[in-house]
mmCIF file of C-alpha atoms in Angstrom:
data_model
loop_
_atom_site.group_PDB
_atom_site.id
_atom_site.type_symbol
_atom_site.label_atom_id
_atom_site.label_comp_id
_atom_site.label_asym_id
_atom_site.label_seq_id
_atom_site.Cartn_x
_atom_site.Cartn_y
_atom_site.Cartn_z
ATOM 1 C CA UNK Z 1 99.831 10.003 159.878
ATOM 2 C CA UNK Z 2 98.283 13.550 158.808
ATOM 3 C CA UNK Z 3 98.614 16.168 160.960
ATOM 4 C CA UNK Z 4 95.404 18.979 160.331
ATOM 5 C CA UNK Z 5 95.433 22.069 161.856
ATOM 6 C CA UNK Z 6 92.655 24.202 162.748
ATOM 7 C CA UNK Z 7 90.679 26.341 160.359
ATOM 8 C CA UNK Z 8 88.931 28.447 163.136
ATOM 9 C CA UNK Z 9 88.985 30.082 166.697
ATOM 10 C CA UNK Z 10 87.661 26.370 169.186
ATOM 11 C CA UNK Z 11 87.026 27.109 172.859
ATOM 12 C CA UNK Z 12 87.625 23.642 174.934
ATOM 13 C CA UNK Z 13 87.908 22.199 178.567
ATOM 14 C CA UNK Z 14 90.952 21.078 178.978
ATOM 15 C CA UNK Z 15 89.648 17.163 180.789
ATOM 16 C CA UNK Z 16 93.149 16.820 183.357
ATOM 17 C CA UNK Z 17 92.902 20.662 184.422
ATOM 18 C CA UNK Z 18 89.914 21.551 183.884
ATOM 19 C CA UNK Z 19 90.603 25.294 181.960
ATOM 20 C CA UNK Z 20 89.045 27.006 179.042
ATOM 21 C CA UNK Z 21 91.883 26.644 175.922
ATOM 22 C CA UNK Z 22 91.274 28.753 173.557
ATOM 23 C CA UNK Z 23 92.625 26.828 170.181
ATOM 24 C CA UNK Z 24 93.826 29.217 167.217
ATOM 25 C CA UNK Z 25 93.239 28.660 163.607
ATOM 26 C CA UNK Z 26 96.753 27.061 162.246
ATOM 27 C CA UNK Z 27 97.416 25.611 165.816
ATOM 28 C CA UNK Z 28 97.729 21.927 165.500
ATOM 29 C CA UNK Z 29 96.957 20.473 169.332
ATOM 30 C CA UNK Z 30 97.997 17.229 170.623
ATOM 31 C CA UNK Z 31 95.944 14.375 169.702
ATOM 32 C CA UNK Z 32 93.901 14.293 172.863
ATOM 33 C CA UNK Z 33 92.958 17.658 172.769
ATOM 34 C CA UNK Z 34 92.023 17.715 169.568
ATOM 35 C CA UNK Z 35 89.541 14.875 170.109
ATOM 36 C CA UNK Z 36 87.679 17.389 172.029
ATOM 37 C CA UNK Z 37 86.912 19.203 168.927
ATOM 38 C CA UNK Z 38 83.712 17.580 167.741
ATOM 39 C CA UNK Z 39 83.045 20.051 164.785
ATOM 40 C CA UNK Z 40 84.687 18.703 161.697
ATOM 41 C CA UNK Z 41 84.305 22.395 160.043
ATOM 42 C CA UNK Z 42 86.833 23.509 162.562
ATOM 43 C CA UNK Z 43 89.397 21.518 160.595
ATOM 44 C CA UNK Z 44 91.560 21.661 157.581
ATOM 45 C CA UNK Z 45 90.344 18.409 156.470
ATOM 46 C CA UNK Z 46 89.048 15.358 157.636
ATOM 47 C CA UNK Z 47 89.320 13.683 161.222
ATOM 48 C CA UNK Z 48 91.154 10.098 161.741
ATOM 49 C CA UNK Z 49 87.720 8.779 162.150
ATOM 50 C CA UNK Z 50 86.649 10.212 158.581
ATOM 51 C CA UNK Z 51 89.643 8.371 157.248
ATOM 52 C CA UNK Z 52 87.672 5.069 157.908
ATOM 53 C CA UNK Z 53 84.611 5.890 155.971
ATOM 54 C CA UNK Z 54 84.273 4.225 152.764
ATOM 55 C CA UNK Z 55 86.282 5.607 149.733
ATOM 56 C CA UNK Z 56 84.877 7.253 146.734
ATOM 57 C CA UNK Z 57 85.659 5.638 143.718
ATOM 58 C CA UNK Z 58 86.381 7.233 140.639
ATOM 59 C CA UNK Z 59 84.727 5.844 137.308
ATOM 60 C CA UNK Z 60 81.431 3.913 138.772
ATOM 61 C CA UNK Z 61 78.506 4.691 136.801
ATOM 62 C CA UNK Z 62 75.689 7.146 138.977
ATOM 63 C CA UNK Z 63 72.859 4.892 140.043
ATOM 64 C CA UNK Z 64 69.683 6.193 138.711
ATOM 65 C CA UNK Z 65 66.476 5.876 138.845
ATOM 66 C CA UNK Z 66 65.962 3.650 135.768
ATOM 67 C CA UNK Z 67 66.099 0.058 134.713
ATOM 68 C CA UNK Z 68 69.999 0.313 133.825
ATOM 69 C CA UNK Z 69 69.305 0.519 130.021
ATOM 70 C CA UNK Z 70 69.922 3.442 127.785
ATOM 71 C CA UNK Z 71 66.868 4.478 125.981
ATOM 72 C CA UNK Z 72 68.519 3.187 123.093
ATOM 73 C CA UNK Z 73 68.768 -0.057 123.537
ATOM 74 C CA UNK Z 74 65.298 0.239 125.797
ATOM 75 C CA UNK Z 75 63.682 1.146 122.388
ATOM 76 C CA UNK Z 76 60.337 2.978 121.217
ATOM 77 C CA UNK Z 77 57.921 0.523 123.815
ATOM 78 C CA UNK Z 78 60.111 0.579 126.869
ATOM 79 C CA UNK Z 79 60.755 4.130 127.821
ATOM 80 C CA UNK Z 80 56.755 5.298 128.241
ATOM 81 C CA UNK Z 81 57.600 9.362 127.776
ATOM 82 C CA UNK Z 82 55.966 11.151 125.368
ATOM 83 C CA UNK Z 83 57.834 12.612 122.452
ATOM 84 C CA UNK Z 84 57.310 16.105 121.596
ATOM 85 C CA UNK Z 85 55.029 16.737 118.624
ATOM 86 C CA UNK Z 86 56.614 18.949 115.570
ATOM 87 C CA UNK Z 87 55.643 22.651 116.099
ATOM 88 C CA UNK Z 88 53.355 24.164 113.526
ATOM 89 C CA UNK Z 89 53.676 27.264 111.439
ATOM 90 C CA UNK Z 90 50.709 29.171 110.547
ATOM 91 C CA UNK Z 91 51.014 30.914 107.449
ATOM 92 C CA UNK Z 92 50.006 34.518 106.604
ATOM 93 C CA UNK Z 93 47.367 35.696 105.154
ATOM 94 C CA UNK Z 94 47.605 37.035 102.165
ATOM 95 C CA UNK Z 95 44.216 39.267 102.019
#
């Protein structure tokens, strides 16, 4: 199990005595306390909850908005942008 600590100054009510506690960054409070602390900025890193979420996994292609196909293999008919036209010089005049 991970212990956080605090990352700034949390004011809580204390639920069996009913006083203010004043938590200091670095302090690392007892795990029933610390469920009182509902802002997850307040930590070091992420709450046991958090832990449950759904892991990122490295290597998965982004989704995106597309069919899935590189514009390669999508070809000339399939991709329905419009390719820029060459630029054109105008010459001097030679008067």
């Amino acid at each position: 199990m991970q212990v956080h600590r605090l990352i700034a100054a949390v004011y809580v009510k204390d639920p069996t005595t009913h006083e203010d506690l004043i938590l200091l960054p670095g302090e690392s409070p007892a795990p029933e306390i610390a469920a009182l602390v509902t802002n997850p900025d307040a930590w070091d890193g992420p709450l046991q909850d958090d832990a449950e979420t759904e892991p990122i996994t490295v290597g998965e292609p982004v989704p995106t908005a597309g069919d899935g196909e590189p514009d390669s293999v999508r070809g000339e008919t399939g991709g329905g942008g419009a390719k820029k036209s060459p630029s054109r010089r105008t010459r001097p005049s030679s008067a």
